[in-house]
Coordinates of C-alpha atoms and ligand atoms in Angstrom, one line a residue:
M1 CA 0.2 -0.2 0.3
T2 CA 1.4 3.2 -0.9
A3 CA 2.0 5.7 2.0
G4 CA -1.3 8.1 1.7
G5 CA -2.8 5.7 -0.2
F6 CA -5.2 3.1 -0.9
A7 CA -4.4 -0.8 -2.0
A8 CA -5.0 -0.9 -5.4
V9 CA -6.0 -5.0 -5.3
E10 CA -8.9 -3.0 -3.1
V11 CA -10.4 -0.8 -5.4
I12 CA -10.8 -3.7 -7.4
R13 CA -12.0 -5.5 -5.1
T14 CA -14.4 -3.3 -4.0
K15 CA -15.7 -2.5 -7.8
R16 CA -15.7 -5.7 -7.9
D17 CA -17.9 -7.3 -6.0
G18 CA -20.4 -3.9 -6.5
G19 CA -19.2 -1.0 -4.4
T20 CA -19.4 2.7 -5.0
L21 CA -15.7 3.4 -4.8
S22 CA -15.4 6.9 -3.1
D23 CA -13.8 10.1 -3.5
G24 CA -10.9 9.3 -2.8
Q25 CA -10.3 6.3 -3.6
I26 CA -11.0 7.2 -7.0
D27 CA -8.5 10.8 -7.1
W28 CA -6.2 8.6 -5.6
V29 CA -5.8 5.4 -8.4
I30 CA -6.5 8.0 -11.4
D31 CA -2.7 10.1 -10.0
A32 CA -1.1 7.5 -9.3
Y33 CA -1.9 5.3 -12.8
T34 CA -1.0 7.9 -14.3
R35 CA 2.5 7.9 -12.5
G36 CA 2.8 4.5 -12.9
L37 CA 1.9 3.6 -9.4
V38 CA -0.9 1.8 -10.0
A39 CA 0.7 -1.2 -12.6
D40 CA -1.8 -1.9 -16.2
E41 CA -2.7 -5.0 -15.2
Q42 CA -4.2 -3.4 -12.1
M43 CA -5.7 -0.4 -13.8
S44 CA -7.2 -3.7 -16.6
A45 CA -9.3 -4.9 -14.0
L46 CA -11.0 -2.1 -12.6
A47 CA -11.9 -1.3 -16.3
M48 CA -13.3 -4.8 -16.8
A49 CA -15.4 -4.3 -13.6
I50 CA -16.2 -0.8 -13.9
L51 CA -17.8 -2.7 -17.3
L52 CA -18.7 -4.8 -15.6
R53 CA -20.3 -3.7 -12.4
G54 CA -21.0 -0.1 -14.2
M55 CA -21.0 3.0 -11.5
T56 CA -23.1 6.0 -10.0
P57 CA -23.5 9.7 -11.3
A58 CA -21.0 10.5 -8.5
E59 CA -18.8 8.1 -9.4
V60 CA -18.6 8.9 -13.1
A61 CA -18.7 12.7 -12.2
R62 CA -15.9 12.1 -9.5
W63 CA -13.7 9.8 -11.9
T64 CA -14.1 12.2 -14.8
A65 CA -12.8 15.0 -12.7
A66 CA -9.5 12.9 -11.9
M67 CA -9.1 12.6 -14.8
I68 CA -9.4 16.9 -16.1
A69 CA -7.1 17.1 -13.0
S70 CA -4.6 14.7 -14.2
G71 CA -3.4 17.3 -17.2
E72 CA -4.2 20.7 -17.4
R73 CA -7.1 23.3 -18.3
L74 CA -6.7 25.3 -21.2
A75 CA -8.7 28.4 -20.5
L76 CA -9.7 30.1 -23.5
G77 CA -12.0 33.4 -21.8
D78 CA -9.8 35.2 -23.3
V79 CA -10.2 34.8 -27.3
G80 CA -12.9 37.8 -28.0
R81 CA -15.9 35.1 -28.9
P82 CA -18.5 32.6 -27.3
T83 CA -16.4 29.0 -27.7
V84 CA -18.5 25.6 -28.5
D85 CA -16.9 22.5 -30.0
K86 CA -18.2 19.3 -30.7
H87 CA -18.1 15.7 -30.7
S88 CA -18.7 12.7 -32.0
T89 CA -18.3 9.4 -31.0
G90 CA -17.6 7.8 -33.7
G91 CA -19.1 6.6 -38.1
V92 CA -18.2 5.8 -41.6
G93 CA -18.0 9.1 -43.4
D94 CA -18.0 10.9 -40.3
K95 CA -16.6 14.1 -42.0
I96 CA -19.2 16.6 -40.6
T97 CA -16.3 18.6 -38.0
L98 CA -15.0 19.4 -42.1
P99 CA -17.7 22.5 -42.9
L100 CA -19.4 22.2 -39.0
T101 CA -15.7 23.9 -37.7
P102 CA -15.6 26.6 -40.1
L103 CA -19.8 27.3 -40.4
V104 CA -20.1 28.1 -37.2
A105 CA -16.3 30.3 -36.9
A106 CA -18.5 32.3 -39.8
C107 CA -21.2 32.1 -38.1
G108 CA -19.3 33.9 -35.1
A109 CA -18.5 30.8 -32.6
A110 CA -14.9 29.9 -32.1
V111 CA -14.3 26.4 -32.4
P112 CA -11.4 24.9 -30.1
Q113 CA -11.8 21.5 -32.3
L114 CA -9.1 19.0 -30.4
S115 CA -9.9 15.6 -32.6
G116 CA -7.9 11.7 -32.8
R117 CA -7.1 9.8 -34.8
G118 CA -9.3 6.9 -36.9
L119 CA -8.7 3.5 -35.6
G120 CA -11.0 0.4 -37.0
H121 CA -13.9 1.5 -38.9
T122 CA -14.6 4.1 -38.4
G123 CA -12.1 7.3 -39.7
G124 CA -10.5 10.1 -38.2
T125 CA -11.4 13.7 -38.5
L126 CA -7.1 14.4 -38.6
D127 CA -6.2 11.7 -40.9
K128 CA -8.5 13.1 -43.1
L129 CA -7.0 16.4 -43.5
E130 CA -3.4 15.2 -43.5
S131 CA -4.5 14.3 -46.9
I132 CA -4.2 18.0 -47.5
P133 CA -0.9 18.5 -48.8
G134 CA 1.3 20.8 -46.1
W135 CA -1.5 20.1 -43.6
R136 CA 0.2 19.8 -40.7
A137 CA -1.6 18.4 -36.5
G138 CA 0.3 19.4 -34.3
L139 CA 0.7 23.4 -32.9
T140 CA 1.9 24.8 -29.4
N141 CA -0.7 25.9 -27.1
D142 CA 0.2 30.1 -28.4
E143 CA -0.5 28.6 -31.8
F144 CA -3.7 27.3 -31.0
I145 CA -5.4 29.9 -28.9
R146 CA -3.4 32.4 -31.5
Q147 CA -6.0 30.7 -34.3
L148 CA -8.4 31.1 -32.6
R149 CA -8.9 34.7 -32.2
D150 CA -7.0 34.6 -35.2
V151 CA -9.7 32.2 -37.1
G152 CA -11.9 31.1 -34.9
A153 CA -11.5 27.5 -36.2
V154 CA -9.2 25.2 -35.7
I155 CA -8.3 21.5 -35.7
C156 CA -5.8 20.0 -34.4
A157 CA -4.5 17.5 -32.0
A158 CA -4.7 17.8 -27.7
G159 CA -1.7 17.6 -27.0
D160 CA 0.0 14.9 -24.4
Q161 CA -0.4 17.3 -21.2
L162 CA -4.8 17.5 -21.8
A163 CA -5.8 13.8 -20.0
P164 CA -3.4 12.2 -19.5
A165 CA -5.2 9.4 -17.7
D166 CA -7.0 9.2 -20.7
R167 CA -4.3 8.4 -22.7
K168 CA -3.1 6.0 -21.0
L169 CA -6.6 3.8 -19.5
Y170 CA -7.8 4.4 -23.6
A171 CA -4.8 3.7 -24.7
L172 CA -5.2 -0.2 -22.2
R173 CA -9.3 -0.5 -22.5
D174 CA -8.4 -1.2 -26.5
V175 CA -6.4 -3.8 -26.0
T176 CA -8.6 -6.0 -23.3
G177 CA -12.3 -5.1 -24.0
T178 CA -13.4 -2.6 -22.0
V179 CA -13.8 0.4 -24.7
E180 CA -17.4 -0.7 -23.6
A181 CA -18.1 1.2 -20.9
I182 CA -20.8 3.5 -20.7
P183 CA -19.4 5.2 -17.7
L184 CA -15.7 4.8 -19.4
I185 CA -16.8 6.1 -22.9
A186 CA -18.7 10.0 -21.6
S187 CA -16.0 9.8 -19.1
S188 CA -12.5 9.6 -21.5
I189 CA -14.5 12.0 -23.7
M190 CA -16.0 15.0 -21.9
S191 CA -13.1 15.2 -19.8
K192 CA -10.8 15.9 -23.0
K193 CA -13.3 17.7 -23.7
I194 CA -13.7 20.5 -20.1
A195 CA -9.7 20.1 -20.2
E196 CA -10.0 21.4 -24.0
G197 CA -12.0 25.1 -22.2
T198 CA -14.4 25.2 -23.9
A199 CA -17.8 27.2 -22.9
A200 CA -20.4 25.3 -23.9
L201 CA -21.0 21.7 -26.2
V202 CA -22.5 19.8 -28.7
L203 CA -22.4 16.1 -28.8
D204 CA -23.3 14.1 -32.3
V205 CA -24.3 10.9 -30.2
K206 CA -24.2 7.8 -33.5
V207 CA -26.3 5.4 -32.7
G208 CA -26.5 2.2 -35.1
T209 CA -24.2 -0.8 -36.8
G210 CA -21.8 1.4 -38.7
A211 CA -22.2 2.7 -34.7
F212 CA -20.0 2.1 -30.9
M213 CA -23.7 1.8 -30.0
K214 CA -26.0 -0.7 -31.7
S215 CA -29.2 0.2 -29.3
L216 CA -30.5 3.1 -28.8
D217 CA -31.2 2.8 -24.8
D218 CA -27.8 3.2 -25.3
A219 CA -27.1 6.1 -26.7
R220 CA -29.8 7.4 -24.8
E221 CA -28.1 6.7 -22.0
L222 CA -24.7 7.3 -23.2
A223 CA -25.7 10.9 -24.2
A224 CA -27.3 11.5 -21.1
T225 CA -24.8 10.5 -19.0
M226 CA -22.3 13.0 -21.1
V227 CA -24.9 15.8 -20.9
G228 CA -24.8 15.5 -16.2
L229 CA -21.0 15.5 -16.7
G230 CA -20.5 19.0 -18.9
A231 CA -23.3 20.8 -16.7
A232 CA -21.6 19.1 -13.2
H233 CA -19.0 21.4 -14.9
G234 CA -20.7 24.7 -15.9
V235 CA -20.0 23.2 -20.0
R236 CA -23.5 23.9 -22.1
T237 CA -23.6 20.4 -23.3
V238 CA -26.7 19.0 -25.5
A239 CA -26.7 15.7 -27.7
L240 CA -28.1 14.6 -30.5
L241 CA -28.7 11.6 -31.4
T242 CA -28.7 10.5 -34.7
E243 CA -28.5 8.4 -36.9
M244 CA -25.8 5.1 -38.2
S245 CA -26.6 2.3 -39.7
T246 CA -25.8 4.2 -43.4
P247 CA -22.8 5.8 -43.7
L248 CA -23.4 10.0 -44.5
G249 CA -22.6 11.1 -47.8
L250 CA -21.2 9.1 -51.1
A251 CA -17.5 9.7 -49.6
V252 CA -15.5 6.7 -47.0
G253 CA -11.7 7.4 -46.8
N254 CA -9.7 10.5 -45.8
A255 CA -8.7 12.3 -48.7
V256 CA -12.4 11.8 -50.2
E257 CA -14.3 13.2 -47.0
V258 CA -12.4 16.8 -47.4
T259 CA -13.5 16.3 -51.2
E260 CA -17.1 16.1 -50.0
S261 CA -16.8 18.6 -47.6
V262 CA -15.5 21.1 -49.3
E263 CA -17.9 20.9 -51.6
V264 CA -20.6 20.9 -49.3
L265 CA -18.7 24.3 -48.4
A266 CA -19.7 25.1 -51.8
G267 CA -23.4 24.9 -51.3
G268 CA -23.4 21.4 -52.9
G269 CA -22.8 18.1 -51.2
P270 CA -25.3 14.6 -50.1
P271 CA -28.1 16.3 -48.0
D272 CA -28.4 14.0 -45.5
V273 CA -23.8 15.7 -44.8
V274 CA -25.9 18.7 -45.3
E275 CA -28.8 18.5 -43.4
L276 CA -27.0 17.0 -40.0
T277 CA -24.1 19.7 -40.9
L278 CA -26.8 22.7 -40.4
A279 CA -28.2 20.0 -37.2
L280 CA -25.2 20.9 -34.9
A281 CA -24.8 23.6 -36.3
R282 CA -28.2 25.6 -35.3
E283 CA -27.2 23.7 -31.7
M284 CA -24.5 24.4 -31.6
L285 CA -24.9 28.5 -32.2
A286 CA -27.7 28.9 -30.2
A287 CA -25.8 27.0 -27.2
A288 CA -23.4 29.8 -27.7
G289 CA -25.5 32.4 -27.5
L290 CA -25.7 33.4 -31.3
A291 CA -29.1 31.6 -32.1
D292 CA -30.2 34.4 -34.4
A293 CA -27.1 33.4 -36.6
D294 CA -28.2 31.8 -39.7
P295 CA -26.1 29.1 -40.6
E296 CA -27.5 27.9 -44.5
R297 CA -26.4 31.5 -45.2
A298 CA -23.7 31.4 -44.6
L299 CA -22.8 28.0 -46.4
R300 CA -24.4 29.5 -49.7
D301 CA -22.8 32.9 -49.4
G302 CA -19.1 31.4 -49.0
R303 CA -17.9 32.7 -45.7
A304 CA -17.9 29.0 -44.4
M305 CA -15.7 28.7 -47.2
D306 CA -13.8 31.7 -46.7
R307 CA -13.1 30.0 -42.8
W308 CA -12.6 26.6 -44.0
R309 CA -9.3 28.0 -46.1
A310 CA -8.4 30.7 -43.5
M311 CA -8.1 27.9 -41.5
I312 CA -6.2 25.3 -43.7
S313 CA -3.9 27.3 -44.4
A314 CA -3.0 28.7 -41.0
Q315 CA -2.0 25.1 -40.4
G316 CA 0.1 25.1 -43.9
G317 CA -2.2 22.9 -45.7
D318 CA -2.6 23.7 -49.1
P319 CA -7.1 24.2 -49.8
D320 CA -6.9 24.3 -53.1
A321 CA -4.2 21.1 -54.0
P322 CA -5.7 18.6 -55.7
A323 CA -6.8 15.6 -54.5
P324 CA -4.2 12.7 -54.3
V325 CA -5.8 9.9 -57.1
A326 CA -5.9 6.5 -55.7
A327 CA -4.0 4.2 -58.8
E328 CA -7.0 0.9 -58.6
T329 CA -10.7 1.6 -59.2
E330 CA -12.9 -1.2 -59.2
H331 CA -16.3 -0.5 -59.3
V332 CA -18.8 -2.7 -57.5
R333 CA -22.7 -2.8 -60.6
A334 CA -25.6 -3.7 -59.4
G335 CA -26.8 -7.4 -60.4
R336 CA -30.3 -6.9 -61.2
D337 CA -33.2 -4.4 -60.5
G338 CA -35.1 -2.8 -57.8
Y339 CA -34.0 -0.1 -55.4
V340 CA -31.4 0.3 -52.6
A341 CA -33.1 -0.9 -49.6
A342 CA -30.0 -0.7 -47.4
V343 CA -26.2 0.6 -47.7
D344 CA -25.0 -1.1 -43.8
A345 CA -22.4 1.5 -42.9
Y346 CA -20.0 -1.2 -40.9
G347 CA -19.3 -3.8 -44.2
I348 CA -18.6 0.0 -46.0
G349 CA -16.4 0.9 -43.2
V350 CA -15.2 -1.9 -42.9
A351 CA -13.8 -2.1 -46.9
A352 CA -12.3 2.2 -46.7
W353 CA -10.6 0.6 -43.7
R354 CA -9.1 -2.4 -45.5
L355 CA -8.7 -0.6 -48.5
G356 CA -5.9 1.0 -46.2
A357 CA -7.9 4.2 -45.4
G358 CA -7.7 2.8 -41.6
R359 CA -6.0 1.7 -38.9
A360 CA -5.6 -1.5 -37.2
R361 CA -2.8 0.0 -34.9
K362 CA -1.9 3.2 -33.6
E363 CA 1.8 3.1 -35.2
D364 CA 0.5 2.4 -39.0
R365 CA -0.1 4.4 -42.1
V366 CA -2.9 5.4 -43.4
S367 CA -4.0 5.8 -47.4
A368 CA -4.4 9.4 -47.8
A369 CA -6.5 8.3 -51.3
A370 CA -7.6 5.1 -50.7
G371 CA -11.7 4.8 -49.2
V372 CA -15.2 3.3 -51.3
L373 CA -17.4 6.0 -53.5
L374 CA -20.9 4.7 -53.2
H375 CA -22.5 5.8 -55.7
R376 CA -25.7 5.0 -54.7
R377 CA -28.0 6.0 -51.9
P378 CA -31.3 3.6 -50.0
G379 CA -34.5 4.6 -51.8
D380 CA -32.3 5.0 -55.0
R381 CA -33.4 3.2 -58.2
V382 CA -31.2 0.2 -59.6
Q383 CA -30.8 -1.5 -63.3
A384 CA -28.9 -4.6 -62.8
G385 CA -25.5 -3.5 -64.5
D386 CA -25.7 -0.2 -63.1
V387 CA -22.6 0.7 -60.6
L388 CA -23.9 0.5 -56.9
Y389 CA -19.8 1.8 -55.3
E390 CA -16.5 2.2 -56.5
L391 CA -13.4 0.5 -54.3
R392 CA -10.2 2.8 -54.7
A393 CA -7.1 2.2 -52.5
D394 CA -2.8 2.1 -53.7
D395 CA -2.8 -1.3 -54.5
A396 CA -4.9 -3.6 -56.5
A397 CA -3.3 -6.4 -53.4
R398 CA -6.5 -4.4 -51.1
I399 CA -9.4 -5.0 -53.1
P400 CA -10.6 -8.6 -52.8
A401 CA -11.1 -8.4 -49.0
A402 CA -12.6 -4.7 -49.2
R403 CA -15.0 -6.4 -52.0
A404 CA -16.0 -8.8 -49.3
A405 CA -16.1 -7.2 -46.4
A406 CA -18.7 -4.9 -48.5
E407 CA -20.5 -7.2 -50.5
S408 CA -23.7 -8.1 -47.9
S409 CA -23.9 -4.4 -47.4
V410 CA -26.1 -3.4 -50.2
R411 CA -29.5 -5.1 -50.3
I412 CA -31.6 -4.4 -53.2
A413 CA -35.4 -5.3 -53.3
D414 CA -38.3 -4.9 -55.1
D415 CA -40.0 -1.8 -53.5
R416 CA -39.1 1.5 -52.3
P417 CA -37.8 1.0 -48.6
T418 CA -39.1 4.1 -46.2
V419 CA -35.8 6.1 -44.9
A420 CA -35.3 6.6 -41.4
P421 CA -34.6 10.1 -40.2
L422 CA -30.9 11.2 -40.1
V423 CA -31.5 12.9 -36.6
I424 CA -33.2 10.4 -34.2
D425 CA -33.7 12.9 -30.4
R426 CA -32.3 15.3 -28.6
V427 CA -30.7 14.7 -25.5
G428 CA -30.1 17.9 -22.8
Ligands
LIG501 N1 -13.5 8.2 -27.7 C1 -13.3 8.1 -26.6 O1 -12.2 9.2 -26.1 N2 -13.1 8.0 -25.7 C2 -14.1 6.7 -24.7 O2 -14.0 5.3 -24.5 C3 -14.9 6.2 -26.4 C4 -14.5 6.6 -27.7

């Protein structure tokens, strides 16, 4: 037992047996784990006990506070505009951060978007932006705050000092089957967002085959937990529950998603991407006290595009650089006439990953050009021989595995399906 502390085994036993951890136990275990005094195997056992036994709201609040206290908390009070951020729990083709951040900045807010890289079948915002030649994800705190003041929009990597306990714990959860615990997901996401210093936050909690949360009940519980944590820390927080059984838009990959985002900023783009971008922008502007701003107009009149160009240039990127082109493309065609009844987000996400757009391990490199481009979406009429989607890769050897992953993802039926609404509910 550490002087002045608890024995890790006692903390594990308390949770294993269904008890409630005391504030002291939580503060101690997070601090001691961050400093290397609690071993990975002990933290793994505790994470599994939490997954199986759950946590009370008071425990989750204390756990989150301890994770915030493990590192620095940024102060964004003097950037000259109200700050508001958005976080998505992750989905296939979810490029919404790209058009949304400059759009909300163009309407008068400052958007401090600290993002991550993708792992598995969902892509990462930084991987997408890194397909733009010259763009760099790493900024110092001073650069981050200066860009927020000058441009109003920053998307960059979170620094090492932001909730370091979460960085360590998330890597451990990833390899111990404990990612799915709702208290751990909620505290992980919210500790980083609260430490980042935003005054308001809009959460996009995805539900469906391509999301973390497969069931609406779990998504609701996660949303309510995170909204409560935001409120407890003085961050105005609301959540939208949104559909993620179908990929968002037509592009799934890195450069292809940047291209689609630029189409949205130019006033075009797929209707579902535009709808969700505007729905989240309205929530963010309302949370920032700018409910009178008109994001639809900012998309139409080019202000959001101007802000995008400034945001990309400020981080060394060339907004006019042509998108990288994949060496190999394969078109997959419909075998019969009918209506597209479903395009499964998980299958398409795995296909994009196999093509090289995503990584299996943190150290893997991703391909800028690889990905899937859908030619049809649910509800569309098709004839035998029409292209359903195309697979793009740098290396032809990647195509068969991607084709196998995507094969059963597109279902064609005789009757026109009813297409599910994109925004399912609002919590907060
Ligand atoms: N994203 C996070 O940042 N943390 C989690 O636990 C899950 C998703």
